[in-house]
Short mmCIF file of C-alpha atoms and ligand atoms in Angstrom, two decimals:
data_model
loop_
_atom_site.label_atom_id
_atom_site.label_comp_id
_atom_site.label_asym_id
_atom_site.label_seq_id
_atom_site.Cartn_x
_atom_site.Cartn_y
_atom_site.Cartn_z
CA MET A 1 83.88 128.84 109.57
CA GLN A 2 86.54 126.13 109.45
CA ILE A 3 85.24 122.77 108.28
CA LEU A 4 88.30 120.97 109.63
CA GLU A 5 90.60 121.81 112.49
CA ALA A 6 93.50 119.55 113.42
CA GLU A 7 95.45 120.50 116.51
CA HIS A 8 98.73 119.12 117.78
CA ILE A 9 98.42 115.73 116.08
CA CYS A 10 101.23 113.38 117.15
CA LYS A 11 101.77 109.84 116.04
CA SER A 12 104.58 107.36 116.66
CA PHE A 13 105.10 103.82 115.49
CA ASP A 14 106.98 102.03 118.24
CA ARG A 15 109.75 104.51 118.86
CA THR A 16 109.77 106.40 115.55
CA GLU A 17 107.90 109.67 115.74
CA VAL A 18 106.20 110.08 112.41
CA LEU A 19 103.94 113.06 113.11
CA LYS A 20 105.32 115.65 115.51
CA ASP A 21 102.74 118.23 116.46
CA ILE A 22 100.77 118.82 113.27
CA SER A 23 98.20 121.62 113.30
CA PHE A 24 96.25 123.05 110.40
CA SER A 25 92.75 124.04 109.46
CA LEU A 26 90.71 124.09 106.33
CA GLU A 27 87.71 126.10 105.17
CA LYS A 28 84.71 124.58 103.49
CA SER A 29 85.07 124.19 99.71
CA GLN A 30 88.80 124.69 99.85
CA VAL A 31 91.42 122.39 98.41
CA LEU A 32 94.47 121.65 100.52
CA SER A 33 97.48 120.00 98.92
CA ILE A 34 100.03 118.28 101.09
CA ILE A 35 103.48 117.95 99.61
CA GLY A 36 106.75 116.73 101.02
CA SER A 37 109.46 114.19 100.53
CA SER A 38 109.03 110.47 100.98
CA GLY A 39 108.64 109.40 104.59
CA SER A 40 107.67 112.85 105.82
CA GLY A 41 104.38 111.52 107.20
CA LYS A 42 101.81 112.61 104.59
CA THR A 43 100.11 109.24 104.30
CA THR A 44 100.13 108.80 108.06
CA LEU A 45 98.40 112.16 108.47
CA LEU A 46 95.62 111.23 106.03
CA ARG A 47 95.25 107.84 107.72
CA CYS A 48 94.86 109.59 111.08
CA LEU A 49 92.06 111.75 109.67
CA ASN A 50 90.31 108.60 108.43
CA PHE A 51 90.96 106.75 111.70
CA LEU A 52 92.97 104.06 109.98
CA GLU A 53 95.62 105.09 112.50
CA THR A 54 94.89 106.45 115.94
CA PRO A 55 96.83 109.60 116.76
CA ASP A 56 98.67 109.45 120.09
CA GLN A 57 97.69 113.02 120.86
CA GLY A 58 95.77 115.88 119.38
CA ILE A 59 92.28 117.05 118.57
CA ILE A 60 90.34 116.81 115.33
CA ARG A 61 87.21 118.87 114.82
CA VAL A 62 84.86 118.76 111.85
CA LYS A 63 82.36 121.62 111.49
CA GLY A 64 83.16 122.63 115.04
CA GLU A 65 82.30 119.23 116.44
CA THR A 66 85.11 117.23 118.06
CA VAL A 67 85.53 113.89 116.33
CA PHE A 68 88.76 112.94 118.05
CA ASP A 69 90.48 113.95 121.24
CA GLY A 70 93.61 112.08 122.23
CA SER A 71 92.94 112.73 125.91
CA ASP A 72 89.43 111.23 125.82
CA ALA A 73 89.21 107.46 125.39
CA SER A 74 85.51 107.58 124.49
CA TYR A 75 86.52 108.63 120.97
CA LEU A 76 88.19 105.25 120.51
CA LYS A 77 85.00 103.23 120.69
CA GLU A 78 84.46 101.35 117.46
CA SER A 79 80.93 102.62 116.92
CA MET A 80 82.15 106.19 117.54
CA ILE A 81 84.99 105.83 115.07
CA ARG A 82 82.69 104.31 112.47
CA LYS A 83 80.30 107.25 112.74
CA ASN A 84 82.99 109.93 112.79
CA ARG A 85 85.07 108.64 109.94
CA LEU A 86 82.11 109.17 107.61
CA HIS A 87 82.94 112.88 107.68
CA PHE A 88 85.91 111.88 105.56
CA GLY A 89 86.22 110.02 102.30
CA MET A 90 89.44 108.34 101.24
CA VAL A 91 90.88 107.61 97.84
CA PHE A 92 93.89 105.31 97.96
CA GLN A 93 96.92 105.20 95.73
CA SER A 94 96.16 101.56 94.88
CA PHE A 95 92.38 102.09 94.37
CA ASN A 96 91.43 99.14 96.61
CA LEU A 97 88.27 98.42 94.66
CA PHE A 98 86.34 95.27 95.56
CA PRO A 99 87.24 92.86 92.75
CA GLN A 100 84.12 90.69 92.93
CA TYR A 101 81.74 93.60 92.32
CA THR A 102 81.06 95.61 89.20
CA ALA A 103 81.94 99.29 89.11
CA LEU A 104 78.33 100.11 89.94
CA ARG A 105 78.12 97.69 92.87
CA ASN A 106 81.43 99.03 94.20
CA VAL A 107 79.82 102.46 94.41
CA MET A 108 76.53 101.15 95.82
CA LEU A 109 77.73 98.61 98.39
CA ALA A 110 78.42 100.79 101.43
CA LYS A 111 75.19 102.75 100.90
CA GLU A 112 73.22 99.51 100.63
CA LEU A 113 74.69 98.23 103.88
CA GLN A 114 73.88 101.53 105.57
CA ALA A 115 70.32 101.43 104.27
CA LYS A 116 69.72 98.05 105.88
CA ALA A 117 69.88 99.77 109.26
CA ARG A 118 67.05 102.14 108.36
CA PRO A 119 63.78 101.46 110.20
CA ASP A 120 61.75 101.76 107.00
CA TYR A 121 64.09 99.49 104.99
CA LYS A 122 61.76 96.48 104.93
CA GLU A 123 58.72 98.40 103.67
CA LYS A 124 60.51 100.55 101.14
CA LYS A 125 63.37 98.27 100.18
CA LYS A 126 62.78 98.47 96.47
CA GLN A 127 62.46 102.22 96.38
CA ILE A 128 65.52 102.74 98.61
CA LEU A 129 67.70 100.48 96.47
CA GLU A 130 66.44 102.19 93.35
CA GLU A 131 67.50 105.56 94.75
CA ILE A 132 70.92 104.25 95.72
CA ARG A 133 71.40 102.82 92.25
CA ALA A 134 70.30 106.05 90.56
CA GLU A 135 72.73 108.08 92.67
CA ALA A 136 75.57 105.68 91.95
CA GLU A 137 74.88 105.78 88.23
CA GLU A 138 74.83 109.56 88.31
CA LEU A 139 78.21 109.62 90.08
CA LEU A 140 79.76 107.23 87.58
CA ARG A 141 78.39 109.36 84.74
CA GLN A 142 80.02 112.37 86.36
CA MET A 143 83.28 110.43 86.35
CA GLY A 144 82.83 109.76 82.63
CA LEU A 145 82.19 106.05 83.18
CA GLU A 146 78.61 105.69 81.88
CA ASP A 147 79.61 102.82 79.60
CA ARG A 148 81.72 101.05 82.25
CA MET A 149 79.21 100.57 85.05
CA GLY A 150 78.79 96.83 84.52
CA ASN A 151 82.51 96.10 84.27
CA TYR A 152 84.56 94.42 86.97
CA PRO A 153 87.68 96.19 88.23
CA HIS A 154 90.03 93.85 86.35
CA GLN A 155 88.34 94.91 83.14
CA LEU A 156 89.11 98.59 83.76
CA SER A 157 92.24 100.64 83.22
CA GLY A 158 94.00 102.12 86.24
CA GLY A 159 92.57 105.54 85.51
CA GLN A 160 89.06 104.13 85.27
CA CYS A 161 89.56 102.18 88.50
CA GLN A 162 90.62 105.32 90.30
CA ARG A 163 87.59 107.20 89.02
CA VAL A 164 85.34 104.39 90.28
CA ALA A 165 87.12 104.68 93.63
CA ILE A 166 86.41 108.41 93.68
CA ALA A 167 82.73 107.79 92.88
CA ARG A 168 82.64 105.16 95.64
CA ALA A 169 83.98 107.66 98.16
CA LEU A 170 81.60 110.39 96.98
CA ALA A 171 78.58 108.08 97.30
CA LEU A 172 78.67 108.51 101.08
CA LYS A 173 78.68 112.31 100.72
CA PRO A 174 81.71 112.99 102.90
CA ASP A 175 82.38 116.50 104.14
CA ILE A 176 86.02 116.21 103.20
CA LEU A 177 87.49 113.96 100.53
CA CYS A 178 91.09 112.81 101.05
CA PHE A 179 93.35 111.59 98.26
CA ASP A 180 96.63 109.79 98.91
CA GLU A 181 98.76 110.13 95.78
CA PRO A 182 95.79 109.20 93.59
CA THR A 183 97.80 109.15 90.39
CA SER A 184 101.08 107.62 91.56
CA ALA A 185 100.12 104.17 90.30
CA LEU A 186 99.12 105.51 86.87
CA ASP A 187 101.10 106.26 83.76
CA PRO A 188 101.09 109.88 82.61
CA GLU A 189 98.33 109.34 80.06
CA LEU A 190 95.92 108.00 82.65
CA THR A 191 97.02 110.54 85.25
CA GLY A 192 95.43 113.31 83.19
CA GLU A 193 91.92 111.84 83.26
CA VAL A 194 91.98 111.44 87.04
CA LEU A 195 93.35 114.94 87.63
CA ARG A 196 90.66 116.35 85.34
CA VAL A 197 87.95 114.71 87.43
CA MET A 198 89.51 116.12 90.58
CA LYS A 199 89.57 119.60 89.09
CA GLU A 200 85.88 119.29 88.30
CA LEU A 201 85.23 118.32 91.91
CA ALA A 202 87.17 121.36 93.07
CA ALA A 203 85.08 123.53 90.75
CA GLN A 204 81.96 122.03 92.33
CA LYS A 205 83.27 123.22 95.69
CA MET A 206 84.10 119.83 97.17
CA THR A 207 86.37 120.19 100.18
CA MET A 208 89.48 118.15 99.47
CA ILE A 209 92.84 117.22 100.97
CA ILE A 210 95.23 115.93 98.36
CA VAL A 211 98.61 114.32 99.03
CA THR A 212 100.44 114.56 95.74
CA HIS A 213 103.71 114.74 93.92
CA GLU A 214 102.02 116.47 90.97
CA MET A 215 103.33 119.96 91.73
CA THR A 216 101.83 121.69 88.73
CA PHE A 217 98.44 120.26 89.58
CA ALA A 218 98.81 121.24 93.25
CA ARG A 219 99.68 124.75 92.22
CA ASP A 220 96.69 125.05 89.89
CA VAL A 221 93.99 123.48 91.96
CA SER A 222 94.86 124.30 95.58
CA ASP A 223 93.73 127.07 97.84
CA GLN A 224 96.33 126.10 100.40
CA VAL A 225 99.53 124.13 100.27
CA LEU A 226 101.14 122.43 103.20
CA PHE A 227 104.76 121.32 103.02
CA MET A 228 105.66 118.52 105.42
CA ASP A 229 109.13 117.50 106.43
CA GLU A 230 110.09 114.83 108.93
CA GLY A 231 106.76 114.95 110.71
CA TYR A 232 106.49 118.72 110.93
CA VAL A 233 104.52 121.26 108.93
CA LEU A 234 107.36 123.34 107.63
CA GLU A 235 105.42 125.67 105.44
CA HIS A 236 101.74 126.46 105.03
CA GLY A 237 100.22 129.07 102.75
CA SER A 238 98.69 129.83 99.40
CA PRO A 239 100.21 128.12 96.36
CA ASP A 240 101.81 131.44 95.40
CA GLU A 241 103.47 131.73 98.79
CA VAL A 242 104.70 128.16 99.05
CA PHE A 243 105.71 127.64 95.42
CA GLY A 244 106.56 131.23 94.52
CA ASP A 245 108.25 132.46 97.65
CA PRO A 246 109.13 129.63 100.03
CA LYS A 247 110.52 130.79 103.36
CA GLU A 248 112.43 127.72 104.44
CA GLU A 249 115.61 126.50 102.85
CA ARG A 250 114.31 122.91 103.03
CA THR A 251 111.21 123.84 100.99
CA LYS A 252 113.31 125.51 98.30
CA GLN A 253 115.52 122.49 98.13
CA PHE A 254 112.51 120.13 97.81
CA LEU A 255 110.81 122.23 95.15
CA SER A 256 113.99 122.56 93.11
CA HIS A 257 113.60 118.87 92.22
CA PHE A 258 110.30 119.64 90.53
CA PHE A 259 110.77 123.11 89.08
CA ALA A 260 114.22 123.09 87.61
CA SER A 261 115.20 126.67 86.91
CA MET B 1 84.91 32.59 83.70
CA ASP B 2 81.72 31.06 84.95
CA LEU B 3 83.07 31.18 88.46
CA PHE B 4 83.91 34.86 88.07
CA LEU B 5 80.40 35.70 86.87
CA GLU B 6 79.00 33.78 89.78
CA GLN B 7 81.16 35.58 92.30
CA LEU B 8 80.77 39.03 90.78
CA PRO B 9 77.35 39.94 92.25
CA VAL B 10 78.47 38.79 95.70
CA VAL B 11 81.62 40.89 95.50
CA ILE B 12 79.87 43.96 94.10
CA LYS B 13 77.26 43.85 96.81
CA SER B 14 79.92 43.64 99.48
CA LEU B 15 81.99 46.42 97.90
CA ASN B 16 78.90 48.63 97.68
CA ILE B 17 78.30 48.24 101.38
CA GLY B 18 81.96 49.02 102.06
CA PHE B 19 81.85 52.04 99.77
CA LEU B 20 78.82 53.38 101.55
CA GLN B 21 80.84 53.36 104.75
CA THR B 22 83.70 55.08 102.91
CA LEU B 23 81.33 57.79 101.69
CA LYS B 24 79.84 58.22 105.15
CA LEU B 25 83.29 58.78 106.61
CA PHE B 26 84.15 61.15 103.76
CA PHE B 27 81.10 63.37 104.23
CA ALA B 28 81.26 63.27 108.03
CA THR B 29 84.87 64.44 107.83
CA LEU B 30 84.08 67.29 105.43
CA LEU B 31 81.08 68.42 107.42
CA GLY B 32 83.06 68.46 110.66
CA ALA B 33 86.50 69.52 109.46
CA LEU B 34 85.52 72.57 107.39
CA PRO B 35 83.90 74.54 110.25
CA LEU B 36 86.36 73.22 112.84
CA GLY B 37 89.20 74.22 110.51
CA LEU B 38 87.82 77.76 110.25
CA ALA B 39 87.64 77.95 114.05
CA ILE B 40 91.22 76.68 114.39
CA SER B 41 92.41 79.19 111.79
CA PHE B 42 90.93 82.00 113.90
CA GLY B 43 92.61 80.54 116.98
CA SER B 44 95.98 80.38 115.25
CA ARG B 45 95.61 84.08 114.37
CA SER B 46 94.48 85.13 117.86
CA ARG B 47 95.79 88.39 119.21
CA ILE B 48 96.57 86.66 122.51
CA SER B 49 99.96 85.06 122.02
CA ILE B 50 99.46 82.14 124.43
CA ILE B 51 96.31 81.06 122.55
CA ARG B 52 98.09 81.42 119.24
CA TYR B 53 100.95 79.34 120.60
CA ILE B 54 98.69 76.53 121.85
CA PHE B 55 96.96 76.31 118.48
CA LYS B 56 100.26 76.29 116.61
CA VAL B 57 101.63 73.44 118.72
CA PHE B 58 98.41 71.48 118.26
CA ILE B 59 98.52 71.94 114.49
CA TRP B 60 102.18 70.99 114.47
CA ILE B 61 101.51 67.72 116.33
CA ILE B 62 98.53 66.73 114.20
CA ARG B 63 100.21 67.56 110.91
CA GLY B 64 103.54 66.16 112.04
CA THR B 65 102.32 62.66 112.92
CA PRO B 66 100.67 60.01 110.75
CA LEU B 67 96.90 59.96 110.65
CA MET B 68 97.17 56.22 111.21
CA ILE B 69 98.74 56.70 114.65
CA GLN B 70 96.07 59.26 115.50
CA LEU B 71 93.39 56.73 114.56
CA LEU B 72 94.94 54.04 116.72
CA ILE B 73 95.38 56.34 119.71
CA ILE B 74 91.86 57.75 119.53
CA TYR B 75 90.38 54.28 119.19
CA TYR B 76 92.43 52.35 121.75
CA PHE B 77 93.53 54.97 124.28
CA PRO B 78 90.20 55.30 126.16
CA GLY B 79 89.80 51.55 126.60
CA LEU B 80 93.38 50.44 127.23
CA VAL B 81 94.69 53.34 129.28
CA LEU B 82 91.63 54.97 130.83
CA HIS B 83 89.80 51.63 131.19
CA ASN B 84 86.72 53.26 129.75
CA ALA B 85 85.92 51.81 126.33
CA ILE B 86 83.83 54.73 125.16
CA TRP B 87 83.66 53.50 121.58
CA GLY B 88 82.10 50.12 122.26
CA GLY B 89 83.27 47.25 120.12
CA ASP B 90 80.88 47.54 117.19
CA GLU B 91 81.00 49.14 113.76
CA ALA B 92 79.21 52.25 115.02
CA GLY B 93 81.90 52.77 117.63
CA ARG B 94 84.66 52.28 115.08
CA PHE B 95 82.95 54.76 112.78
CA ALA B 96 82.65 57.37 115.52
CA ALA B 97 86.32 56.99 116.46
CA SER B 98 87.38 57.18 112.81
CA ALA B 99 85.24 60.23 112.14
CA ILE B 100 86.71 62.07 115.12
CA ALA B 101 90.28 61.25 114.15
CA PHE B 102 89.67 62.31 110.55
CA ILE B 103 87.85 65.49 111.51
CA ILE B 104 90.64 66.64 113.82
CA ASN B 105 93.33 65.75 111.32
CA TYR B 106 91.70 67.37 108.32
CA ALA B 107 90.59 70.42 110.32
CA CYS B 108 94.25 71.17 111.00
CA TYR B 109 95.13 70.97 107.31
CA PHE B 110 92.09 73.05 106.36
CA SER B 111 92.90 75.62 109.04
CA GLU B 112 96.31 76.29 107.52
CA ILE B 113 94.71 76.74 104.10
CA PHE B 114 92.10 79.11 105.56
CA ARG B 115 94.79 81.06 107.38
CA GLY B 116 96.73 81.44 104.15
CA GLY B 117 93.52 82.52 102.40
CA ILE B 118 92.70 85.18 104.97
CA GLN B 119 96.23 86.50 105.02
CA SER B 120 96.45 86.65 101.24
CA ILE B 121 93.70 89.29 101.02
CA PRO B 122 95.46 92.67 100.82
CA VAL B 123 94.90 94.95 103.84
CA GLY B 124 93.71 97.54 101.35
CA GLN B 125 90.42 95.62 101.16
CA ASP B 126 89.91 95.98 104.92
CA GLU B 127 90.88 99.63 104.80
CA ALA B 128 88.60 100.42 101.88
CA GLY B 129 85.71 98.82 103.77
CA LEU B 130 86.58 100.63 106.98
CA VAL B 131 86.71 104.10 105.45
CA LEU B 132 83.31 103.37 103.89
CA GLY B 133 81.95 102.90 107.40
CA MET B 134 81.53 99.13 107.23
CA THR B 135 81.67 96.96 110.33
CA LYS B 136 84.26 94.20 110.70
CA SER B 137 81.68 91.52 110.00
CA GLN B 138 80.33 93.34 106.94
CA ILE B 139 83.89 93.52 105.63
CA PHE B 140 84.41 89.81 106.25
CA PHE B 141 81.17 88.63 104.68
CA LYS B 142 80.61 91.21 101.93
CA VAL B 143 84.17 91.98 100.89
CA LYS B 144 86.63 89.26 101.84
CA LEU B 145 84.78 85.95 102.01
CA LEU B 146 84.29 85.40 98.28
CA GLN B 147 87.87 86.45 97.53
CA MET B 148 89.03 83.97 100.15
CA VAL B 149 86.90 81.16 98.77
CA LYS B 150 88.31 81.78 95.32
CA ARG B 151 91.87 81.55 96.60
CA ILE B 152 91.46 78.50 98.80
CA LEU B 153 89.35 76.43 96.45
CA PRO B 154 92.29 74.82 94.56
CA PRO B 155 94.21 73.71 97.70
CA ILE B 156 90.97 72.63 99.40
CA SER B 157 90.07 70.59 96.32
CA ASN B 158 93.41 68.83 96.62
CA GLU B 159 92.75 67.94 100.23
CA ILE B 160 89.28 66.69 99.38
CA LEU B 161 90.63 64.31 96.72
CA THR B 162 93.25 63.09 99.18
CA LEU B 163 90.59 62.59 101.83
CA VAL B 164 88.64 60.23 99.58
CA LYS B 165 91.69 57.96 99.46
CA ASP B 166 92.74 58.52 103.08
CA THR B 167 89.44 57.10 104.36
CA SER B 168 90.94 53.67 103.68
CA LEU B 169 93.31 54.21 106.62
CA ALA B 170 90.36 53.54 108.93
CA ARG B 171 90.82 49.89 108.03
CA ILE B 172 93.56 49.86 110.70
CA ILE B 173 90.85 49.86 113.37
CA ALA B 174 88.77 47.46 111.27
CA LEU B 175 86.25 50.00 109.99
CA GLN B 176 84.43 48.13 107.26
CA GLU B 177 85.12 50.53 104.44
CA ILE B 178 85.63 49.47 100.84
CA ILE B 179 89.23 48.20 101.02
CA TRP B 180 88.39 46.21 104.11
CA ALA B 181 85.49 44.72 102.15
CA GLY B 182 87.68 43.92 99.15
CA GLN B 183 90.45 42.42 101.21
CA ALA B 184 87.99 40.14 102.96
CA PHE B 185 87.80 38.06 99.76
CA MET B 186 91.53 37.39 99.96
CA LYS B 187 91.25 36.07 103.49
CA GLY B 188 88.00 34.28 102.84
CA SER B 189 84.52 35.64 102.97
CA GLN B 190 81.12 34.52 101.72
CA GLY B 191 82.58 31.43 100.14
CA ILE B 192 85.32 33.27 98.24
CA SER B 193 88.97 33.20 99.30
CA GLY B 194 92.33 33.96 97.73
CA ALA B 195 90.72 36.42 95.28
CA ILE B 196 92.70 39.56 94.65
CA TRP B 197 90.60 40.98 91.81
CA PRO B 198 87.98 42.48 94.18
CA LEU B 199 90.76 44.74 95.42
CA PHE B 200 91.32 46.04 91.89
CA PHE B 201 87.63 46.73 91.69
CA THR B 202 87.87 48.97 94.74
CA ALA B 203 90.29 51.15 92.79
CA VAL B 204 87.57 51.76 90.20
CA TYR B 205 85.25 53.07 92.92
CA TYR B 206 87.91 55.56 94.02
CA LEU B 207 88.62 56.62 90.46
CA VAL B 208 84.99 57.24 89.63
CA CYS B 209 84.38 59.06 92.89
CA ASN B 210 87.40 61.33 92.48
CA GLY B 211 86.56 61.84 88.82
CA LEU B 212 83.12 63.15 89.74
CA LEU B 213 84.55 65.34 92.51
CA THR B 214 87.14 66.77 90.12
CA ILE B 215 84.36 67.78 87.75
CA VAL B 216 82.23 69.36 90.48
CA LEU B 217 85.14 71.23 92.08
CA GLY B 218 86.34 72.36 88.66
CA ARG B 219 82.89 73.81 87.97
CA CYS B 220 83.02 75.73 91.25
CA GLU B 221 86.40 77.18 90.31
CA LYS B 222 85.03 78.17 86.92
CA LYS B 223 82.08 79.91 88.58
CA LEU B 224 84.53 82.16 90.42
CA GLU B 225 86.48 83.12 87.33
CA PHE B 226 84.35 86.22 86.74
CA PHE B 227 86.71 88.29 88.88
CA VAL B 228 90.43 88.26 89.61
N1 LIG C 1 102.56 100.97 110.16
C1 LIG C 1 103.79 101.52 110.32
N2 LIG C 1 104.65 100.98 111.19
C2 LIG C 1 105.88 101.54 111.37
N3 LIG C 1 106.33 102.61 110.71
C3 LIG C 1 105.51 103.19 109.82
C4 LIG C 1 104.19 102.67 109.57
N4 LIG C 1 103.60 103.45 108.64
C5 LIG C 1 104.50 104.39 108.31
N5 LIG C 1 105.64 104.25 109.01
C6 LIG C 1 106.82 105.12 108.94
O1 LIG C 1 106.39 106.44 109.07
C7 LIG C 1 107.13 107.31 108.22
C8 LIG C 1 106.19 108.15 107.42
O2 LIG C 1 105.46 107.33 106.54
P1 LIG C 1 104.36 107.89 105.55
O3 LIG C 1 103.88 106.73 104.77
O4 LIG C 1 103.36 108.67 106.30
O5 LIG C 1 105.20 108.85 104.62
P2 LIG C 1 104.77 109.60 103.29
O6 LIG C 1 105.04 111.03 103.50
O7 LIG C 1 103.40 109.22 102.91
O8 LIG C 1 105.80 109.02 102.23
P3 LIG C 1 105.61 108.71 100.68
O9 LIG C 1 105.75 110.00 99.93
O10 LIG C 1 106.73 107.77 100.38
O11 LIG C 1 104.28 108.06 100.51
C9 LIG C 1 108.04 106.43 107.40
O12 LIG C 1 109.32 106.52 107.95
C10 LIG C 1 107.48 105.05 107.57
O13 LIG C 1 108.50 104.10 107.55
MG1 LIG C 2 102.55 108.11 101.30
#
């Protein structure tokens, strides 16, 4: 059973077509890496999945349920979008942590706000908040940040910030976690600690879509690799197929920048 | 010297009354201009271009002309041109006219500061909130508001200190604020005339007031130093 199906996604900004008919699917617990040169539309694709951009056309299904259909305006309602985007988590290149909250509060905040809508919130407030806190602490421990929970983002290194951001996304238990170049803002030393955490998540069978320029990592961790070029999916297959035996000339050319032979 | 000591209590009493009026105008302006400024800042960022345009022109006119002219127009226009002296001729009427002129004027300045504050928050903050399923209002109140307050506090503090001094402009429509009260002793009032020293005393009131405000506002800024 496919956890995610994207069909014929198209997206233009003004007159520039950025995504031209993108289709792919993903099985539960698989890791999909998206690679491609700058401007090929990788970020835009992730943003469409998270409804930060609205595709002009196409269908997105999660666990068989349609969450977006470009021909049906009812999917554009704000409440609908807010519900559907929770299938996805998003980790940004620039972390985007909330600076006025500690690491722990960053992870708890969205859950707390959600809990306020629960009918039993008033009666069981204390217990609910206690649970949310315990879960957040557990996530931060998993990220290796047990001694950083009370720190504010400006007191953390880039790698620590990104791990908090991952914990924050995981707190809402998304079906699919998206990463947009999660290590591009980090120096090589800090990149390692973030990639290690992502590998652990993959081992725990988290379904993930990772836009990355870390080719070695993509090769190691992915079940599928998707090569994008100028808004098209040019190549899609296992890491061995895409990295080992690319079919398109354009793919070979792109990969030659990373794997000098 | 004896004369001075004799006159001092009379002058101080009069200055106190004037300063009370100054403070009233100051607080009325803050109370009115801060929320009105926020509303104007939303208007000047409206998605509808005609609304945005109207607000921009309004802000341009108010910020581009002297507050003194605005005071005079608001006070005299209804009576002289519309033949409807809505303000009456008493101190209460002068205060109401002054307060309205000040509120409109300062709201425009505040609105530009608010607009800058809102725009200076990176869109990444909105996007992070959105992907976590937050509503627009949750994002504004739980994520952006405190960051905004931190950024606008220094320029707002500046405006507040300026406002304390600007209240003296209301003298132009004979509002009996502290400078009006001090100047009265030059022209002759309560048996004292030709005395300029009461005017110097008024300066001390301003200095003390702004000194206290500087301390309070500085504390607020300090309070927000826990994050960057
Ligand atoms: N909001 C926007 N308005 C107009 N054009 C945009 C917008 N966002 C992206 N684009 C354009 O869409 C194209 C694809 O951008 P996108 O950010 O998706 O590329 P990318 O593959 O993520 O690149 P990179 O590897 O540099 O991050 C670019 O040409 C970009 O200029
Ligand atoms: Mg990108």
